[in-house]
XYZ file of C-alpha atoms in Angstrom:
689
model
C 45.424 -80.818 -4.565
C 44.521 -77.203 -3.982
C 45.310 -75.534 -0.718
C 42.085 -74.673 1.017
C 41.873 -71.039 2.161
C 41.374 -70.451 5.706
C 39.382 -67.368 7.284
C 36.029 -66.055 6.266
C 34.565 -66.765 2.924
C 34.607 -63.783 0.719
C 31.038 -62.349 0.057
C 30.298 -61.941 -3.869
C 30.388 -58.277 -4.685
C 26.843 -58.170 -5.847
C 25.550 -59.483 -2.461
C 27.643 -57.231 -0.233
C 25.826 -54.568 1.917
C 29.059 -52.968 3.122
C 31.535 -51.603 0.589
C 34.693 -53.671 0.530
C 36.771 -50.614 1.035
C 35.663 -47.297 2.188
C 37.662 -44.109 1.861
C 38.098 -41.668 4.730
C 35.818 -38.962 3.175
C 32.874 -41.467 2.630
C 33.306 -42.824 6.300
C 33.134 -39.342 7.736
C 30.123 -38.328 5.578
C 28.330 -41.864 6.376
C 27.696 -42.655 2.644
C 28.443 -45.636 0.504
C 31.918 -45.597 -1.063
C 31.408 -46.851 -4.780
C 34.210 -47.902 -7.162
C 33.510 -48.706 -10.714
C 35.570 -52.057 -10.240
C 34.001 -52.616 -6.785
C 37.162 -54.178 -5.197
C 40.079 -52.179 -6.353
C 41.303 -50.215 -3.263
C 43.642 -48.056 -5.269
C 40.992 -46.855 -7.537
C 39.350 -43.455 -6.385
C 35.585 -43.631 -5.561
C 32.820 -41.871 -7.364
C 32.102 -39.370 -4.711
C 35.777 -38.111 -4.438
C 36.066 -38.068 -8.265
C 32.922 -35.969 -8.513
C 34.261 -33.214 -6.287
C 37.953 -33.631 -7.424
C 39.605 -34.508 -4.082
C 42.224 -37.176 -3.090
C 40.666 -40.479 -2.251
C 42.451 -42.018 0.712
C 41.638 -44.986 3.002
C 43.656 -44.540 6.353
C 40.890 -44.825 8.941
C 40.500 -48.287 10.548
C 37.501 -50.222 9.616
C 34.660 -50.102 12.332
C 34.231 -53.221 14.432
C 30.778 -54.472 13.914
C 28.836 -56.350 16.590
C 25.969 -58.454 15.381
C 23.023 -59.832 17.290
C 19.810 -58.571 18.865
C 19.967 -56.444 21.996
C 18.605 -59.328 23.962
C 21.238 -61.784 22.837
C 24.126 -59.494 23.279
C 22.740 -58.414 26.773
C 22.775 -62.144 27.856
C 26.259 -62.536 26.327
C 27.574 -59.569 28.364
C 26.157 -61.000 31.654
C 27.822 -64.445 30.842
C 31.106 -62.700 30.057
C 30.895 -60.564 33.149
C 30.287 -63.551 35.402
C 33.152 -65.472 33.727
C 35.723 -62.780 34.254
C 34.735 -62.401 37.849
C 35.077 -66.122 38.383
C 38.625 -66.136 36.694
C 39.734 -63.089 38.825
C 37.843 -63.297 42.155
C 40.466 -61.119 43.810
C 40.362 -58.448 41.392
C 37.772 -55.400 40.943
C 36.566 -56.403 37.536
C 33.791 -53.764 37.857
C 36.572 -51.273 37.215
C 37.200 -50.815 33.495
C 40.855 -49.978 34.322
C 41.268 -53.326 35.985
C 40.079 -55.035 32.833
C 42.646 -52.937 30.806
C 45.330 -54.169 33.237
C 44.368 -57.758 32.895
C 44.381 -57.556 29.095
C 47.881 -55.904 29.179
C 49.301 -58.684 31.521
C 48.054 -61.190 28.899
C 49.338 -59.225 25.877
C 45.765 -58.829 24.744
C 45.030 -55.805 22.583
C 41.682 -54.322 23.370
C 39.968 -52.091 20.893
C 39.928 -48.379 21.570
C 36.703 -46.743 22.994
C 35.854 -45.144 19.606
C 35.660 -48.488 18.051
C 33.084 -49.539 20.670
C 30.231 -47.191 19.544
C 27.736 -50.103 18.799
C 28.469 -52.079 21.982
C 28.156 -48.675 24.002
C 24.747 -48.033 22.651
C 23.692 -51.691 23.659
C 24.992 -51.737 27.110
C 24.551 -48.128 28.393
C 20.922 -47.457 29.667
C 20.056 -43.788 29.380
C 21.367 -42.109 26.217
C 24.353 -39.979 26.181
C 22.407 -36.795 25.582
C 19.959 -37.221 28.491
C 21.572 -38.906 31.549
C 24.438 -40.863 32.468
C 24.436 -44.570 32.595
C 23.622 -46.327 35.886
C 27.094 -47.724 36.049
C 28.493 -44.173 36.288
C 28.503 -41.791 39.084
C 26.409 -38.673 38.787
C 29.446 -36.594 38.023
C 31.143 -38.928 35.528
C 30.929 -38.316 31.742
C 30.141 -40.608 28.771
C 32.108 -43.658 29.762
C 34.309 -44.690 32.602
C 37.016 -45.365 30.118
C 36.965 -41.815 28.959
C 36.648 -40.355 32.328
C 39.544 -42.194 34.003
C 41.877 -41.946 31.002
C 41.366 -38.202 29.891
C 44.130 -37.022 32.329
C 46.559 -39.535 30.680
C 45.494 -38.828 27.113
C 45.141 -35.174 26.644
C 44.027 -35.794 23.010
C 40.672 -36.992 24.253
C 40.061 -33.665 25.911
C 37.652 -31.525 23.755
C 37.161 -34.200 21.191
C 34.053 -33.570 19.098
C 31.598 -36.379 19.691
C 29.731 -38.276 17.125
C 25.917 -37.771 17.493
C 23.256 -40.084 16.203
C 21.267 -39.745 13.049
C 17.794 -41.466 13.134
C 17.243 -43.700 10.124
C 14.054 -43.383 8.090
C 12.085 -46.042 6.592
C 13.447 -45.124 3.299
C 15.936 -42.382 2.350
C 18.631 -40.742 4.344
C 18.901 -40.420 8.148
C 18.026 -37.223 9.909
C 19.427 -35.325 12.915
C 17.294 -35.479 16.101
C 18.537 -33.554 19.075
C 18.670 -34.104 22.807
C 15.367 -32.478 23.607
C 13.533 -34.472 20.869
C 10.710 -36.910 21.950
C 12.014 -39.310 19.570
C 15.348 -39.443 21.264
C 13.480 -39.911 24.468
C 11.564 -42.721 23.026
C 14.666 -44.388 21.414
C 16.257 -44.489 24.931
C 13.221 -46.032 26.368
C 13.230 -48.674 23.578
C 16.612 -49.681 24.725
C 15.576 -50.063 28.378
C 12.522 -52.072 27.335
C 14.935 -54.468 25.332
C 16.969 -55.128 28.606
C 13.842 -55.398 30.577
C 12.491 -57.967 28.155
C 15.722 -59.948 28.459
C 15.216 -60.075 32.213
C 11.511 -60.705 31.921
C 12.102 -63.675 29.750
C 14.508 -65.177 32.390
C 12.032 -64.778 35.243
C 8.798 -65.067 33.596
C 9.285 -66.787 30.167
C 5.664 -67.139 29.406
C 4.597 -63.618 30.240
C 2.321 -62.294 27.525
C 4.248 -58.870 27.599
C 7.363 -60.418 26.179
C 6.372 -60.390 22.520
C 4.887 -56.920 23.015
C 8.071 -55.694 24.570
C 10.079 -57.251 21.786
C 8.169 -55.630 19.079
C 8.344 -52.225 20.949
C 12.133 -52.430 21.366
C 12.697 -53.681 17.882
C 11.973 -50.382 16.006
C 14.859 -47.843 15.901
C 13.246 -45.621 13.197
C 10.528 -43.049 12.994
C 7.401 -43.311 11.065
C 6.359 -39.875 11.962
C 9.139 -37.763 10.159
C 8.828 -38.757 6.673
C 5.721 -39.458 4.438
C 4.171 -42.783 4.651
C 4.909 -44.814 1.315
C 2.225 -44.460 -1.181
C 0.680 -48.015 -1.040
C 0.090 -47.690 2.688
C -1.245 -44.238 2.419
C -3.585 -45.274 -0.405
C -4.956 -48.290 1.556
C -5.427 -46.427 4.845
C -7.051 -43.371 3.414
C -9.174 -44.905 0.729
C -9.887 -48.539 1.153
C -10.645 -48.353 4.777
C -12.866 -45.225 4.445
C -14.785 -47.098 1.785
C -15.560 -49.863 4.201
C -16.361 -47.494 6.882
C -18.517 -45.018 5.228
C -19.920 -46.858 2.245
C -21.070 -44.946 -0.919
C -19.795 -41.379 -1.464
C -22.176 -38.607 -0.102
C -23.803 -36.350 -2.474
C -23.463 -33.342 -0.067
C -19.911 -32.759 -1.322
C -20.244 -32.547 -5.165
C -17.439 -34.068 -7.276
C -15.421 -31.583 -9.257
C -13.464 -32.433 -12.580
C -9.698 -32.536 -11.710
C -8.058 -29.637 -13.267
C -4.471 -29.950 -14.705
C -1.408 -29.340 -12.433
C -0.004 -27.419 -15.182
C -2.775 -25.193 -16.558
C -2.239 -22.938 -19.738
C -1.947 -19.253 -19.567
C -5.673 -18.716 -20.316
C -6.985 -20.818 -17.275
C -9.194 -18.722 -14.963
C -9.049 -18.791 -11.140
C -12.598 -19.856 -10.683
C -12.094 -22.881 -13.043
C -9.759 -24.462 -10.504
C -12.243 -24.095 -7.566
C -15.403 -26.049 -6.763
C -18.634 -24.051 -7.102
C -18.880 -21.150 -4.628
C -21.385 -22.943 -2.329
C -18.996 -25.874 -1.828
C -15.849 -23.574 -1.635
C -17.619 -21.357 1.015
C -18.379 -24.540 3.208
C -14.741 -25.452 3.135
C -13.522 -22.014 3.878
C -15.982 -21.637 6.818
C -14.662 -25.063 8.091
C -11.194 -23.839 8.018
C -11.965 -20.587 10.015
C -14.001 -22.566 12.501
C -11.660 -25.443 13.266
C -8.087 -24.359 12.190
C -7.991 -20.524 12.447
C -8.413 -20.285 16.265
C -5.371 -22.510 16.864
C -3.374 -21.071 14.101
C -3.951 -17.414 13.774
C -2.765 -16.068 10.295
C -5.616 -14.030 8.881
C -8.014 -11.139 9.593
C -11.527 -12.723 8.628
C -13.212 -9.478 7.322
C -10.273 -8.442 5.228
C -9.846 -11.930 3.722
C -13.576 -12.242 3.285
C -13.722 -8.989 1.194
C -11.003 -10.130 -1.072
C -12.477 -13.606 -1.274
C -15.939 -12.218 -2.343
C -14.505 -9.843 -4.782
C -12.633 -12.743 -6.539
C -16.038 -14.433 -7.197
C -17.278 -11.296 -8.950
C -14.570 -11.696 -11.643
C -15.255 -14.977 -13.596
C -12.682 -13.982 -16.367
C -9.825 -13.400 -13.849
C -6.925 -15.349 -15.107
C -4.791 -17.420 -12.876
C -1.389 -15.745 -14.228
C -3.053 -12.440 -12.968
C -3.504 -13.323 -9.354
C -0.830 -13.687 -6.486
C 0.356 -17.183 -6.163
C 0.224 -16.891 -2.375
C -3.444 -15.856 -2.523
C -4.660 -18.836 -4.659
C -2.529 -21.210 -2.526
C -4.131 -20.005 0.666
C -7.547 -20.671 -0.905
C -6.321 -24.198 -1.913
C -5.017 -24.848 1.507
C -8.124 -23.717 3.129
C -10.133 -26.244 0.793
C -7.710 -28.937 1.935
C -8.272 -28.203 5.597
C -12.032 -27.677 5.169
C -12.347 -31.050 3.272
C -10.311 -32.711 6.176
C -12.577 -31.223 8.910
C -15.670 -32.361 6.941
C -14.289 -35.986 6.306
C -17.145 -37.535 8.285
C -19.554 -36.556 5.440
C -17.649 -38.458 2.654
C -14.250 -39.888 3.750
C -13.182 -41.117 0.385
C -14.031 -37.935 -1.548
C -12.550 -35.788 1.205
C -9.245 -37.506 0.771
C -9.488 -37.028 -2.944
C -10.012 -33.355 -2.675
C -7.076 -32.939 -0.137
C -4.846 -34.667 -2.350
C -5.748 -32.773 -5.528
C -5.586 -29.302 -3.986
C -2.408 -30.179 -2.089
C -0.948 -31.078 -5.460
C -1.875 -27.757 -6.819
C -0.223 -25.960 -4.022
C 3.026 -28.105 -4.186
C 3.192 -27.467 -7.964
C 3.386 -23.762 -7.182
C 6.125 -23.842 -4.602
C 8.624 -22.330 -6.756
C 6.318 -19.186 -6.910
C 5.830 -19.045 -3.169
C 9.545 -19.286 -2.291
C 10.679 -16.962 -5.049
C 9.187 -13.793 -3.603
C 8.932 -12.494 0.062
C 5.388 -11.396 0.608
C 2.902 -11.598 3.505
C 0.414 -13.785 1.588
C 3.361 -16.129 0.380
C 4.233 -16.538 4.083
C 0.768 -17.350 5.065
C 0.422 -19.925 2.260
C 3.800 -21.662 3.221
C 2.626 -21.709 6.909
C -0.548 -23.467 5.968
C 1.133 -26.032 3.925
C 3.733 -26.878 6.776
C 1.119 -27.302 9.148
C -0.752 -29.816 6.867
C 2.519 -31.656 6.113
C 3.376 -31.794 9.824
C 0.106 -33.484 10.700
C 0.661 -36.037 7.826
C 3.887 -37.540 9.189
C 5.998 -35.214 6.797
C 7.566 -33.359 9.691
C 10.998 -33.078 8.138
C 9.658 -31.170 5.233
C 7.361 -29.293 7.341
C 10.320 -28.150 9.586
C 12.043 -26.875 6.448
C 9.016 -25.068 5.226
C 8.613 -23.527 8.743
C 12.147 -22.314 8.631
C 11.497 -20.828 5.030
C 8.528 -18.957 6.285
C 10.386 -17.622 9.412
C 13.229 -16.272 7.268
C 11.020 -14.826 4.668
C 9.047 -12.991 7.449
C 12.540 -11.573 8.735
C 13.185 -10.572 5.257
C 9.929 -8.605 5.199
C 10.869 -7.032 8.699
C 7.892 -8.620 10.532
C 10.222 -9.204 13.526
C 11.056 -5.563 13.915
C 8.765 -2.825 15.404
C 10.157 0.006 13.271
C 9.450 -1.557 9.841
C 5.667 -1.108 9.750
C 5.476 2.676 8.891
C 4.255 2.170 5.394
C 1.261 -0.097 6.296
C -2.377 0.865 7.366
C -3.225 -0.170 10.985
C -4.911 -3.367 9.969
C -2.040 -4.699 8.005
C 0.351 -3.818 10.781
C -1.674 -6.154 13.165
C -1.970 -8.872 10.600
C 1.829 -8.815 10.131
C 2.162 -9.158 13.959
C -0.271 -11.870 14.154
C 1.378 -13.980 11.433
C 4.872 -13.300 12.952
C 3.970 -14.620 16.451
C 2.070 -17.619 15.137
C 5.200 -18.558 13.136
C 7.298 -17.899 16.196
C 5.461 -19.969 18.638
C 5.165 -22.900 16.261
C 8.793 -22.888 15.397
C 9.777 -22.767 19.211
C 7.511 -25.726 19.779
C 8.686 -27.699 16.830
C 12.391 -27.106 17.645
C 11.960 -28.433 21.044
C 10.002 -31.465 19.902
C 12.530 -32.299 17.263
C 15.647 -31.114 19.233
C 16.790 -28.873 16.421
C 18.116 -25.286 16.416
C 15.887 -22.313 15.966
C 15.934 -20.056 12.914
C 15.047 -16.995 14.928
C 17.326 -14.961 17.220
C 15.322 -13.757 20.090
C 17.791 -10.813 20.564
C 16.746 -9.493 17.160
C 13.047 -9.526 17.801
C 11.326 -6.405 19.162
C 7.881 -6.289 17.499
C 4.934 -5.956 19.781
C 2.059 -8.330 20.116
C -1.089 -7.910 18.002
C -4.300 -6.221 19.196
C -6.687 -9.160 19.173
C -9.698 -6.916 19.865
C -8.965 -5.040 16.754
C -8.254 -8.161 14.707
C -11.152 -10.464 15.747
C -12.877 -8.643 18.430
C -11.356 -11.091 21.003
C -13.427 -13.903 19.474
C -10.535 -16.356 18.898
C -8.392 -16.060 21.935
C -8.871 -14.159 25.443
C -7.120 -11.026 26.255
C -3.458 -11.407 26.946
C -3.302 -14.923 25.504
C -0.621 -14.166 22.959
C 1.517 -12.416 25.223
C 1.544 -15.145 27.978
C 1.864 -17.855 25.276
C 4.966 -16.203 23.767
C 6.516 -15.914 27.150
C 5.955 -19.668 27.772
C 7.514 -20.502 24.406
C 10.531 -18.529 25.332
C 10.869 -20.569 28.500
C 10.512 -23.543 26.286
C 13.438 -22.300 24.061
C 15.592 -21.812 27.207
C 14.979 -25.238 28.454
C 15.798 -26.723 25.041
C 19.163 -24.780 24.962
C 20.232 -25.222 28.594
C 18.781 -28.366 29.829
C 19.221 -30.314 26.520
C 22.363 -28.610 25.131
C 23.943 -30.725 22.464
C 27.361 -32.221 23.749
C 30.226 -30.410 21.949
C 32.906 -32.561 23.381
C 33.549 -36.033 24.743
C 33.580 -34.641 28.350
C 30.083 -33.276 27.935
C 28.562 -36.449 26.513
C 26.237 -38.163 28.845
C 26.198 -35.472 31.688
C 22.928 -34.824 33.417
C 21.669 -31.332 33.663
C 22.624 -29.695 36.882
C 19.768 -29.941 39.457
C 20.156 -26.251 40.202
C 19.440 -25.348 36.511
C 16.414 -27.527 36.496
C 15.134 -26.198 39.831
C 15.543 -22.557 38.601
C 13.440 -23.466 35.526
C 10.732 -24.693 37.550
C 10.765 -21.594 39.453
C 10.634 -19.585 36.438
C 7.687 -21.580 35.249
C 5.892 -21.031 38.609
C 6.571 -17.411 38.345
C 4.868 -17.443 34.802
C 1.885 -19.301 36.224
C 1.601 -17.078 39.113
C 1.610 -13.924 36.854
C -1.398 -14.998 34.707
C -4.214 -12.605 34.692
C -7.640 -13.810 35.661
C -8.940 -14.444 32.248
C -6.013 -17.006 31.619
C -6.509 -19.091 34.851
C -8.177 -22.495 35.101
C -10.559 -21.457 37.795
C -11.922 -18.653 35.813
C -12.627 -20.498 32.464
C -14.551 -18.429 29.985
C -18.169 -19.630 28.841
C -16.945 -19.170 25.158
C -15.797 -22.557 23.813
C -12.793 -21.204 21.972
C -11.449 -19.312 24.852
C -11.890 -22.211 27.314
C -9.979 -24.420 24.720
C -7.220 -21.984 24.329
C -6.634 -21.590 28.149
C -6.779 -25.271 28.941
C -4.325 -25.866 26.085
C -1.963 -23.348 27.461
C -1.878 -25.001 30.921
C -1.275 -28.403 29.207
C 1.786 -26.834 27.395
C 2.941 -25.436 30.756
C 2.733 -28.820 32.405
C 4.353 -30.507 29.434
C 7.344 -27.979 29.777
C 7.637 -28.707 33.541
C 7.980 -32.439 32.524
C 10.380 -31.833 29.873
C 12.637 -29.969 32.568
C 12.551 -32.974 34.889
C 12.492 -35.709 32.171
C 16.382 -36.499 32.409
C 15.858 -37.327 36.256
C 13.027 -39.804 35.603
C 15.254 -41.413 33.028
C 18.156 -41.488 35.488
C 15.916 -43.150 38.151
C 14.474 -45.733 35.760
C 17.964 -46.540 34.479
C 19.140 -47.149 37.886
C 16.106 -49.325 38.819
C 16.699 -51.367 35.550
C 20.400 -51.921 36.414
C 19.569 -53.206 39.860
C 16.887 -55.530 38.327
C 19.552 -56.927 35.912
C 21.903 -57.517 38.729
C 24.400 -55.030 37.533
C 27.069 -53.086 39.639
C 25.870 -49.520 40.091
C 28.379 -47.119 41.117
C 26.008 -44.637 42.331
C 23.905 -47.195 44.017
C 21.479 -44.623 45.683
C 19.853 -41.729 43.964
C 20.263 -38.292 45.621
C 16.933 -37.196 47.375
C 16.845 -34.140 45.203
C 17.058 -36.423 41.978
C 14.274 -38.554 43.335
C 12.072 -35.482 44.128
C 12.550 -34.202 40.467
C 11.854 -37.651 39.037
C 8.608 -37.926 41.147
C 7.638 -34.268 39.977
C 8.071 -35.249 36.362
C 5.273 -37.841 36.723
C 3.197 -35.339 38.749
C 3.398 -32.868 35.851
C 2.524 -35.365 33.339
C -0.553 -36.520 35.283
C -1.804 -32.962 35.520
C -1.374 -32.588 31.744
C -3.208 -35.871 31.289
C -6.214 -34.685 33.416
C -6.522 -31.487 31.439
C -6.269 -33.391 28.164
C -9.026 -35.660 29.265
C -11.064 -32.719 30.121
C -10.809 -31.415 26.426
C -11.711 -34.977 25.280
C -14.830 -35.454 27.386
C -16.038 -31.866 26.523
C -15.774 -32.269 22.702
C -13.006 -29.648 22.688
C -10.050 -31.941 21.616
C -8.554 -31.567 18.089
C -6.632 -34.580 16.879
C -6.573 -33.777 13.173
C -5.772 -30.159 12.642
C -3.798 -29.364 15.727
C -1.248 -30.949 18.074
C -3.253 -31.890 21.068
C -2.507 -35.616 20.712
C 1.167 -34.825 20.931
C 0.655 -33.840 24.618
C -1.182 -37.209 25.182
C 1.816 -39.103 23.561
C 4.521 -37.330 25.791
C 2.513 -37.401 29.011
C 1.465 -41.010 28.772
C 4.851 -42.084 27.763
C 6.520 -40.400 30.923
C 3.589 -41.900 33.202
C 4.125 -45.548 31.733
C 7.949 -45.257 31.770
C 7.872 -44.834 35.617
C 6.541 -48.376 36.135
C 8.829 -50.018 33.692
C 11.676 -51.160 36.144
C 9.798 -51.227 39.519
C 10.985 -53.935 41.864
C 8.822 -57.103 41.408
C 7.316 -57.082 44.840
C 6.676 -53.245 45.044
C 2.943 -52.358 45.493
C 1.222 -49.423 43.900
C 0.817 -46.429 46.019
C -2.314 -44.110 45.961
C -0.461 -41.848 43.587
C 0.450 -44.743 41.286
C -3.127 -45.825 41.102
C -4.237 -42.290 40.209
C -1.631 -42.123 37.485
C -2.527 -45.427 35.900
C -6.177 -44.317 36.071
C -5.339 -41.018 34.299
C -3.769 -43.029 31.485
C -6.476 -45.465 31.070
C -9.160 -42.644 31.043
C -7.382 -40.499 28.418
C -6.686 -43.406 26.149
C -9.985 -44.814 26.369
C -11.503 -41.396 25.652
C -9.160 -41.080 22.664
C -10.023 -44.445 21.073
C -13.032 -43.627 19.128
C -11.708 -40.150 17.893
C -9.992 -39.776 14.425
C -6.368 -38.606 14.548
C -4.268 -37.270 11.709
C -1.600 -39.804 10.537
C 1.320 -38.285 12.576
C -0.511 -38.736 16.029
C -2.109 -42.028 15.110
C 1.549 -43.283 14.983
C 2.669 -41.530 18.146
C -0.342 -42.278 20.310
C -0.030 -45.978 19.407
C 3.615 -45.968 20.578
C 2.496 -44.530 23.980
C -0.345 -47.079 24.300
C 1.969 -49.919 23.614
C 4.331 -48.854 26.440
C 1.430 -48.521 28.719
C 0.387 -52.102 27.991
C 3.991 -53.331 28.436
C 4.257 -51.891 32.015
C 0.808 -53.265 33.015
C -1.356 -50.085 33.168
C -4.233 -51.899 31.274
C -3.810 -55.232 33.210
């Protein structure tokens, strides 16, 4: 009889998800290690063969822990209770005691680096934002690292492995410590553990399923484009049902080829002039005041001149110019979507394809008009869940602008007065959007502030002051520079194991709050909330500036509210919390985070009820997402018997008011996703009960 083999059954090669053998290079690069034979460990992999390097497999295979967050959390608590019962006279809350017990019984425990998955499950606040509740405020990363660093000097200065966020399809992407997605991912882990406790205490609570769904997602729908079938269904089928037959007010145009011949004229690619004028006017009315890139009279002169040349060939016009026209049609059609939603989407897709087919022309030459076209394209992509590609285009535009010397004051000698001012306007618009996106995504900035000395544009000369009030650009740039400092100092990426998990020093946070207060107190009368202009565009600009101000204040104090909720959650789960009581200053900063978010939410509600809110072409809804998320988080792990204070009641009302007012409005795809995430958390914590 054949001897039956013991151990795990071998998985057939065609069903394996993990490679049977992974080489050191593929492990470090986090890519699949593929060999032609599939199972021969001595055969070099395809990746190493392509670059001609030696293929070696010396690193140990990472230990995998399988199971949901809830089941692993329950298993952890059972094991913790068991070890305490077996060793009642030993301090089993001390990790060194556990190592000593294992050594006494000749049990080989895995090293810390092989516990990455377990650490992500059992530590509440993420390493980049705040220490786990099990640690003291001054400890770093993990007790095992903190206590053994002195014994093992090799751990000192060790480069930490940071997380890449998985996408629905395609490769993972880097999301830094200041990013809102990293913040949400941390809260998802907290909700998963909260849900485990809720199931034990209140198994029939209707929030249990909602919490499980919320905690189950660990990838972002708002960084990469939605897959085509989802996009088609949401943009066309739904709009048919909502709006019925296409409206005749936007005439249909024959779709020109994406690769026209050399004899194609410019005007043959555009709708009739009346329709194109409508789209361009809609762009300047809705997008331009938020995203200043043009001088309207200069643009209009060139635009009208273009229509007087019916035989002007496409090959004879600047690619950047025609792409700017195409993008204005895209934004204009988006703005006028209520007239005919289906046809609006068709127009947007068509002209967006025309622009994207000319990308090689836009990036091959550094010109002002090319910078403007790329900035328009990146804004549209940002709002359509393509934030990764938008971020890359934004960096391209910033570097192209620097190649043109737009960041330097001494490079404008050969231009007329108006072109100098337009160059300044475009530079500072790109600068502010870049700083904002770097903070939102937690990524480094392409611009070195020490290299920038260009002055601010003369808004009276450009628009007669119609777009923004006097001094607006100056104070907006100052605010964005403070945001940049917050990203780099409060949310600095850990460079070693000793930095991982450390909270920002309270003194640093307090100093930033003082700097922000100084900025606020220095505002001129025209930029204060108590002196709002009767001009709608000015009113909106000032209110949005103050929303950004409160959002940055909440970003400074966000690590402390995470710290507080983490400790509350640990207590609720019956865990040992080494730093049992939060410092008074920590509690004050945590409370302040909620206060700043409530102030931002009240201003956002003001924009909503006055009809000044823009959820399609601009980022107003991002501030709702961030503020509501923070306000909801504060209620996640409150003690079961704690009653709401007056402040709690006002915060909940602010969330309900802003989400109710937002409900009937159309949002762009990016913010449709994000605001739904915030609404989900608000329902989980009972704000809508």
